[in-house]
Amino acid sequence: MNDFLEHFSLTGKTAWITGASYGIGFAIAKAFHAAGARIAFNDINQELVDKGKSAYQAEGIDAHGYVCDVTDEDQVQSLVKRIQSEIGSIDILVNNAGIIRRVPMTEMSAEEFRKVIDVDLNAPFICAKAVIPGMIAKGHGKIINICSMMSELGRETVSAYAAAKGGLKMLTRNICSEYGQYNIQCNGIGPGYIATPQTAPLRQTQPDGSRHPFDQFICAKTPAARWGAVEDLMGPAVFLASDASNFVNGHVLYVDGGILAYIGKQP
Ligand code: NAP
Ligand code: GCO
């Protein structure tokens, strides 16, 4: 690799991607491995971790998988110590684990709202808080928070998710503000609409064989006229995890095919 591309290398780095048995987190972990990083991932139960490990092995990746509920601070603190002892102290954290509940706000229980906030906002706080001391000790660190279009826009039925992802954008900026002095860069990635299990209900073929109305809507709203693929996020994630972005901090990089820039195609 010529000298310049070395800036994008993750060789020798330890990366922890949360909720990465599949979906966006899995793709980001694959990209980090290809760039040279050691991979640690967690998921909420052993079945998912085992599924993830098999998937990583099928890609030739010796990923270290752990059961950990990222909303539980004791579990997170213990996991960070375990990763440090088994693989190495964490250089890169990707707060990827997330849930969504699509319910009209007035029909959503406070408990459901709190659950989304807990996973999508409180957990990134808990995980970042757990890794920052080690990053300070090492003199560098990268934290990438997986934000969303809903960090900028609202839509019907996703009030809790939008509140969480909007808060995650500001948590990203605050970690930058508070820990940038220790050579820690905290940035967000704002994926557009990506074809994963989380969005599968929005792409489901209708009983009459037609495309889901939301599928048609998103393609009309996207200049690229397509849903994103998890592969579209791999390059941006490696950039934000590497030395190539050491002066990029507090930024949310939207990987959305242009949705946020576009008024949408006339019906
Ligand atoms: P996904 O397919 O639902 O995967 C999310 C992963 O997080 C799953 O493995 C999930 O496990 C895990 N998880 C959930 N709660 C957890 C917890 N408490 N502790 C540990 N792991 C937990 O989602 P995705 O589409 O890959 O999205 C990943 C991230 O990108 C999320 O933060 C999402 O909000 C964000 N995002 C997605 C899109 C999109 O269009 N897909 C766009 C923008 C942003 P379970 O299987 O048990 O739920
Ligand atoms: C929804 C979708 C979105 C995507 C993503 C867009 O119901 O609107 O799930 O929220 O998951 O966050 O960036």
CSV table of C-alpha atoms and ligand atoms in Angstrom, one decimal:
chain,number,residue,atom,x,y,z
A,1,MET,CA,0.0,0.0,0.0
A,2,ASN,CA,1.6,3.3,-0.9
A,3,ASP,CA,2.3,5.7,2.0
A,4,PHE,CA,-0.8,7.9,1.6
A,5,LEU,CA,-3.2,4.9,1.8
A,6,GLU,CA,-1.6,4.0,5.1
A,7,HIS,CA,-3.6,6.8,6.6
A,8,PHE,CA,-6.7,4.6,6.0
A,9,SER,CA,-5.2,1.5,7.5
A,10,LEU,CA,-6.6,0.1,10.8
A,11,THR,CA,-3.7,-2.4,11.2
A,12,GLY,CA,-3.0,-3.1,14.9
A,13,LYS,CA,-6.2,-1.5,16.0
A,14,THR,CA,-8.9,-3.1,18.2
A,15,ALA,CA,-12.4,-2.3,17.2
A,16,TRP,CA,-15.6,-3.0,19.1
A,17,ILE,CA,-18.9,-2.8,17.1
A,18,THR,CA,-22.0,-3.1,19.2
A,19,GLY,CA,-25.0,-5.2,17.9
A,20,ALA,CA,-23.0,-6.5,15.0
A,21,SER,CA,-24.2,-10.1,14.4
A,22,TYR,CA,-25.7,-8.9,11.2
A,23,GLY,CA,-26.9,-5.8,9.4
A,24,ILE,CA,-25.0,-2.5,9.3
A,25,GLY,CA,-22.8,-3.5,12.2
A,26,PHE,CA,-21.7,-6.7,10.6
A,27,ALA,CA,-20.8,-4.8,7.3
A,28,ILE,CA,-18.8,-2.2,9.2
A,29,ALA,CA,-16.9,-5.0,11.1
A,30,LYS,CA,-16.1,-6.7,7.8
A,31,ALA,CA,-14.7,-3.4,6.5
A,32,PHE,CA,-12.6,-2.8,9.6
A,33,HIS,CA,-11.2,-6.3,9.3
A,34,ALA,CA,-10.3,-5.8,5.7
A,35,ALA,CA,-8.5,-2.6,6.8
A,36,GLY,CA,-6.5,-4.6,9.4
A,37,ALA,CA,-8.4,-4.3,12.7
A,38,ARG,CA,-9.1,-6.9,15.3
A,39,ILE,CA,-12.9,-7.3,15.7
A,40,ALA,CA,-14.9,-7.5,18.9
A,41,PHE,CA,-18.7,-7.6,18.6
A,42,ASN,CA,-21.6,-8.1,21.0
A,43,ASP,CA,-25.2,-8.9,20.7
A,44,ILE,CA,-28.0,-9.3,23.2
A,45,ASN,CA,-28.1,-13.1,23.4
A,46,GLN,CA,-25.9,-16.1,22.8
A,47,GLU,CA,-27.9,-17.3,19.8
A,48,LEU,CA,-27.3,-14.1,18.0
A,49,VAL,CA,-23.6,-14.1,19.0
A,50,ASP,CA,-23.2,-17.6,17.7
A,51,LYS,CA,-25.0,-16.7,14.5
A,52,GLY,CA,-22.7,-13.7,14.1
A,53,LYS,CA,-19.5,-15.8,14.8
A,54,SER,CA,-20.5,-18.3,12.1
A,55,ALA,CA,-21.2,-15.5,9.7
A,56,TYR,CA,-17.8,-13.9,10.4
A,57,GLN,CA,-16.1,-17.3,10.1
A,58,ALA,CA,-17.7,-17.7,6.7
A,59,GLU,CA,-16.0,-14.5,5.7
A,60,GLY,CA,-12.7,-15.7,7.0
A,61,ILE,CA,-12.9,-13.3,10.0
A,62,ASP,CA,-11.9,-14.5,13.5
A,63,ALA,CA,-14.2,-12.1,15.3
A,64,HIS,CA,-14.5,-12.2,19.1
A,65,GLY,CA,-18.2,-12.3,20.0
A,66,TYR,CA,-19.7,-11.5,23.4
A,67,VAL,CA,-23.1,-11.5,25.0
A,68,CYS,CA,-23.8,-8.0,26.3
A,69,ASP,CA,-26.9,-5.9,26.7
A,70,VAL,CA,-25.5,-2.4,25.9
A,71,THR,CA,-28.2,-0.8,28.1
A,72,ASP,CA,-26.7,-2.5,31.2
A,73,GLU,CA,-23.7,-0.5,32.5
A,74,ASP,CA,-22.3,-3.3,34.6
A,75,GLN,CA,-22.3,-5.7,31.6
A,76,VAL,CA,-20.6,-3.0,29.4
A,77,GLN,CA,-17.9,-2.1,32.0
A,78,SER,CA,-17.1,-5.9,32.4
A,79,LEU,CA,-17.1,-6.4,28.6
A,80,VAL,CA,-14.6,-3.6,28.0
A,81,LYS,CA,-12.3,-5.0,30.6
A,82,ARG,CA,-12.7,-8.5,29.0
A,83,ILE,CA,-12.0,-7.2,25.5
A,84,GLN,CA,-8.9,-5.4,26.8
A,85,SER,CA,-7.5,-8.6,28.5
A,86,GLU,CA,-8.4,-10.9,25.6
A,87,ILE,CA,-7.7,-8.8,22.5
A,88,GLY,CA,-6.3,-5.4,23.5
A,89,SER,CA,-7.6,-2.0,24.7
A,90,ILE,CA,-10.3,-0.6,22.4
A,91,ASP,CA,-9.1,1.9,19.8
A,92,ILE,CA,-12.4,2.2,17.9
A,93,LEU,CA,-15.9,2.0,19.3
A,94,VAL,CA,-18.9,1.9,16.9
A,95,ASN,CA,-22.2,2.4,18.7
A,96,ASN,CA,-24.3,0.5,16.2
A,97,ALA,CA,-26.8,-1.5,18.3
A,98,GLY,CA,-30.3,0.0,18.0
A,99,ILE,CA,-34.0,-0.7,17.9
A,100,ILE,CA,-37.0,1.1,16.4
A,101,ARG,CA,-40.7,1.0,17.3
A,102,ARG,CA,-43.0,2.3,14.7
A,103,VAL,CA,-46.1,3.4,16.7
A,104,PRO,CA,-48.1,6.7,16.5
A,105,MET,CA,-46.9,8.8,19.5
A,106,THR,CA,-50.3,9.0,21.1
A,107,GLU,CA,-50.6,5.2,21.0
A,108,MET,CA,-47.0,4.6,22.3
A,109,SER,CA,-46.6,3.7,26.0
A,110,ALA,CA,-44.1,5.6,28.1
A,111,GLU,CA,-42.4,2.3,28.6
A,112,GLU,CA,-42.0,1.7,24.9
A,113,PHE,CA,-40.6,5.2,24.4
A,114,ARG,CA,-38.1,4.7,27.3
A,115,LYS,CA,-37.0,1.4,25.8
A,116,VAL,CA,-36.1,3.0,22.5
A,117,ILE,CA,-34.3,5.9,24.2
A,118,ASP,CA,-32.5,3.4,26.4
A,119,VAL,CA,-31.0,1.3,23.5
A,120,ASP,CA,-30.5,4.1,21.0
A,121,LEU,CA,-29.3,6.9,23.2
A,122,ASN,CA,-28.5,5.8,26.8
A,123,ALA,CA,-26.5,2.8,25.6
A,124,PRO,CA,-24.1,4.9,23.3
A,125,PHE,CA,-23.5,7.1,26.4
A,126,ILE,CA,-22.8,4.0,28.5
A,127,CYS,CA,-20.4,2.4,25.9
A,128,ALA,CA,-18.6,5.6,25.2
A,129,LYS,CA,-18.2,6.3,28.9
A,130,ALA,CA,-16.7,2.9,29.3
A,131,VAL,CA,-14.1,3.1,26.5
A,132,ILE,CA,-12.9,6.8,26.9
A,133,PRO,CA,-10.6,6.3,29.9
A,134,GLY,CA,-8.6,3.7,28.0
A,135,MET,CA,-8.5,5.9,24.9
A,136,ILE,CA,-7.2,8.8,27.0
A,137,ALA,CA,-4.5,6.5,28.4
A,138,LYS,CA,-3.5,5.5,24.9
A,139,GLY,CA,-3.5,9.0,23.6
A,140,HIS,CA,-6.0,8.4,20.8
A,141,GLY,CA,-9.4,6.9,20.1
A,142,LYS,CA,-12.3,6.9,17.6
A,143,ILE,CA,-16.0,6.7,18.5
A,144,ILE,CA,-18.5,6.4,15.7
A,145,ASN,CA,-22.2,6.8,16.6
A,146,ILE,CA,-24.7,5.4,14.1
A,147,CYS,CA,-27.2,8.2,13.8
A,148,SER,CA,-30.0,8.4,11.2
A,149,MET,CA,-32.0,10.5,8.8
A,150,MET,CA,-34.1,10.9,11.9
A,151,SER,CA,-31.2,12.8,13.5
A,152,GLU,CA,-32.4,15.6,11.2
A,153,LEU,CA,-36.0,14.7,10.1
A,154,GLY,CA,-39.2,13.5,11.7
A,155,ARG,CA,-41.8,11.2,10.3
A,156,GLU,CA,-45.0,9.6,11.4
A,157,THR,CA,-44.7,6.8,14.0
A,158,VAL,CA,-41.0,7.1,14.9
A,159,SER,CA,-41.1,9.8,17.7
A,160,ALA,CA,-39.0,7.8,20.1
A,161,TYR,CA,-36.5,6.8,17.5
A,162,ALA,CA,-36.2,10.4,16.2
A,163,ALA,CA,-35.8,11.8,19.7
A,164,ALA,CA,-33.0,9.2,20.4
A,165,LYS,CA,-31.2,9.7,17.1
A,166,GLY,CA,-31.4,13.5,17.4
A,167,GLY,CA,-30.0,13.2,20.9
A,168,LEU,CA,-27.3,10.9,19.6
A,169,LYS,CA,-26.2,13.6,17.1
A,170,MET,CA,-25.8,16.1,20.1
A,171,LEU,CA,-24.1,13.4,22.2
A,172,THR,CA,-21.6,13.0,19.3
A,173,ARG,CA,-20.9,16.7,19.3
A,174,ASN,CA,-20.5,16.8,23.1
A,175,ILE,CA,-18.1,13.9,23.3
A,176,CYS,CA,-16.1,15.8,20.6
A,177,SER,CA,-16.2,19.0,22.7
A,178,GLU,CA,-15.2,17.3,26.0
A,179,TYR,CA,-12.6,14.8,24.8
A,180,GLY,CA,-11.2,16.2,21.6
A,181,GLN,CA,-8.3,17.5,23.7
A,182,TYR,CA,-7.2,13.9,24.2
A,183,ASN,CA,-7.0,13.1,20.5
A,184,ILE,CA,-10.3,11.3,20.6
A,185,GLN,CA,-12.5,11.9,17.6
A,186,CYS,CA,-16.2,11.2,17.9
A,187,ASN,CA,-18.3,11.4,14.7
A,188,GLY,CA,-21.6,10.1,13.5
A,189,ILE,CA,-22.6,8.2,10.4
A,190,GLY,CA,-26.2,9.0,9.3
A,191,PRO,CA,-27.2,6.1,7.0
A,192,GLY,CA,-30.1,6.8,4.7
A,193,TYR,CA,-32.7,4.1,4.1
A,194,ILE,CA,-30.6,0.9,4.1
A,195,ALA,CA,-31.9,-2.6,3.2
A,196,THR,CA,-31.5,-4.5,6.5
A,197,PRO,CA,-33.9,-6.5,8.7
A,198,GLN,CA,-34.8,-3.3,10.5
A,199,THR,CA,-36.3,-1.8,7.4
A,200,ALA,CA,-37.6,-5.0,5.9
A,201,PRO,CA,-41.3,-4.2,6.9
A,202,LEU,CA,-41.0,-1.0,4.8
A,203,ARG,CA,-40.0,-2.9,1.7
A,204,GLN,CA,-42.4,-5.8,1.9
A,205,THR,CA,-44.1,-6.7,-1.3
A,206,GLN,CA,-47.8,-6.0,-1.0
A,207,PRO,CA,-50.5,-8.8,-1.2
A,208,ASP,CA,-51.3,-7.7,-4.8
A,209,GLY,CA,-47.6,-8.1,-5.7
A,210,SER,CA,-46.9,-4.3,-5.9
A,211,ARG,CA,-44.0,-2.6,-4.2
A,212,HIS,CA,-44.6,-1.3,-0.6
A,213,PRO,CA,-45.7,2.4,-0.8
A,214,PHE,CA,-42.9,3.4,1.5
A,215,ASP,CA,-40.4,1.6,-0.8
A,216,GLN,CA,-41.7,3.7,-3.7
A,217,PHE,CA,-41.6,6.8,-1.6
A,218,ILE,CA,-38.0,6.4,-0.5
A,219,CYS,CA,-36.8,5.7,-4.1
A,220,ALA,CA,-38.6,8.9,-5.2
A,221,LYS,CA,-37.0,10.8,-2.4
A,222,THR,CA,-33.5,9.5,-3.1
A,223,PRO,CA,-31.5,11.0,-6.0
A,224,ALA,CA,-29.7,7.6,-6.3
A,225,ALA,CA,-33.3,6.2,-6.7
A,226,ARG,CA,-32.5,3.2,-4.7
A,227,TRP,CA,-32.3,1.9,-1.1
A,228,GLY,CA,-28.8,1.9,0.4
A,229,ALA,CA,-26.9,-1.3,0.8
A,230,VAL,CA,-24.8,-2.0,3.9
A,231,GLU,CA,-21.8,-2.0,1.6
A,232,ASP,CA,-22.4,1.7,1.0
A,233,LEU,CA,-21.4,2.4,4.6
A,234,MET,CA,-18.1,0.5,4.7
A,235,GLY,CA,-15.8,3.1,3.2
A,236,PRO,CA,-17.2,6.0,5.2
A,237,ALA,CA,-16.8,3.9,8.4
A,238,VAL,CA,-13.2,3.0,7.7
A,239,PHE,CA,-12.5,6.7,6.9
A,240,LEU,CA,-13.9,7.8,10.3
A,241,ALA,CA,-12.1,5.0,12.1
A,242,SER,CA,-8.7,5.8,10.6
A,243,ASP,CA,-6.0,8.4,10.9
A,244,ALA,CA,-7.3,9.9,7.7
A,245,SER,CA,-10.0,11.6,9.8
A,246,ASN,CA,-7.9,12.8,12.8
A,247,PHE,CA,-9.0,16.4,12.3
A,248,VAL,CA,-12.7,15.5,11.7
A,249,ASN,CA,-14.6,15.7,14.9
A,250,GLY,CA,-18.2,16.2,16.0
A,251,HIS,CA,-19.4,15.6,12.4
A,252,VAL,CA,-22.3,13.5,11.2
A,253,LEU,CA,-21.5,12.0,7.8
A,254,TYR,CA,-24.7,11.3,6.1
A,255,VAL,CA,-24.5,8.3,3.7
A,256,ASP,CA,-28.0,8.7,2.3
A,257,GLY,CA,-27.7,8.8,-1.5
A,258,GLY,CA,-28.6,12.5,-1.3
A,259,ILE,CA,-32.0,12.3,0.5
A,260,LEU,CA,-31.3,15.2,2.8
A,261,ALA,CA,-30.3,17.4,-0.2
A,262,TYR,CA,-33.4,16.6,-2.4
A,263,ILE,CA,-37.0,17.8,-2.3
A,264,GLY,CA,-38.0,14.6,-4.1
A,265,LYS,CA,-39.3,13.6,-7.5
A,266,GLN,CA,-42.6,15.0,-8.6
A,267,PRO,CA,-45.2,12.2,-8.5
B,1,NAP,P1,-30.8,-4.3,13.0
B,1,NAP,O1,-30.8,-5.1,11.7
B,1,NAP,O2,-32.1,-4.3,13.7
B,1,NAP,O3,-29.6,-4.7,13.9
B,1,NAP,C1,-29.5,-4.1,15.2
B,1,NAP,C2,-28.6,-5.0,16.0
B,1,NAP,O4,-28.5,-4.4,17.3
B,1,NAP,C3,-29.3,-6.4,16.2
B,1,NAP,O5,-28.3,-7.3,16.1
B,1,NAP,C4,-29.9,-6.2,17.5
B,1,NAP,O6,-30.2,-7.4,18.2
B,1,NAP,C5,-28.8,-5.4,18.3
B,1,NAP,N1,-29.4,-4.9,19.5
B,1,NAP,C6,-30.6,-4.4,19.8
B,1,NAP,N2,-30.7,-4.0,21.1
B,1,NAP,C7,-29.5,-4.4,21.7
B,1,NAP,C8,-29.0,-4.3,23.0
B,1,NAP,N3,-29.8,-3.8,24.0
B,1,NAP,N4,-27.8,-4.8,23.3
B,1,NAP,C9,-27.0,-5.4,22.3
B,1,NAP,N5,-27.4,-5.4,21.0
B,1,NAP,C10,-28.7,-5.0,20.7
B,1,NAP,O7,-30.5,-2.8,12.6
B,1,NAP,P2,-29.6,-2.2,11.4
B,1,NAP,O8,-30.6,-1.8,10.3
B,1,NAP,O9,-28.4,-3.1,11.1
B,1,NAP,O10,-29.2,-0.9,12.1
B,1,NAP,C11,-28.0,-0.8,12.9
B,1,NAP,C12,-28.0,0.6,13.4
B,1,NAP,O11,-28.1,1.5,12.3
B,1,NAP,C13,-29.1,1.0,14.4
B,1,NAP,O12,-28.6,1.9,15.3
B,1,NAP,C14,-30.1,1.7,13.5
B,1,NAP,O13,-30.9,2.6,14.2
B,1,NAP,C15,-29.2,2.4,12.5
B,1,NAP,N6,-29.8,2.8,11.2
B,1,NAP,C16,-30.3,1.9,10.4
B,1,NAP,C17,-30.8,2.3,9.2
B,1,NAP,C18,-31.5,1.4,8.2
B,1,NAP,O14,-32.1,1.9,7.2
B,1,NAP,N7,-31.4,0.1,8.4
B,1,NAP,C19,-30.7,3.7,8.8
B,1,NAP,C20,-30.1,4.6,9.7
B,1,NAP,C21,-29.7,4.1,10.9
B,1,NAP,P3,-31.6,-8.0,18.0
B,1,NAP,O15,-31.6,-8.8,16.8
B,1,NAP,O16,-31.9,-8.8,19.3
B,1,NAP,O17,-32.6,-6.8,18.0
B,2,GCO,C1,-38.1,4.4,9.4
B,2,GCO,C2,-36.8,3.7,9.1
B,2,GCO,C3,-35.7,4.8,9.4
B,2,GCO,C4,-34.3,4.1,9.1
B,2,GCO,C5,-33.2,5.1,9.3
B,2,GCO,C6,-33.3,6.2,8.3
B,2,GCO,O1,-39.0,3.7,9.9
B,2,GCO,O2,-38.3,5.6,9.0
B,2,GCO,O3,-36.6,2.6,10.0
B,2,GCO,O4,-35.8,5.3,10.6
B,2,GCO,O5,-34.2,3.0,10.0
B,2,GCO,O6,-33.1,5.5,10.6
B,2,GCO,O7,-32.1,6.9,8.4
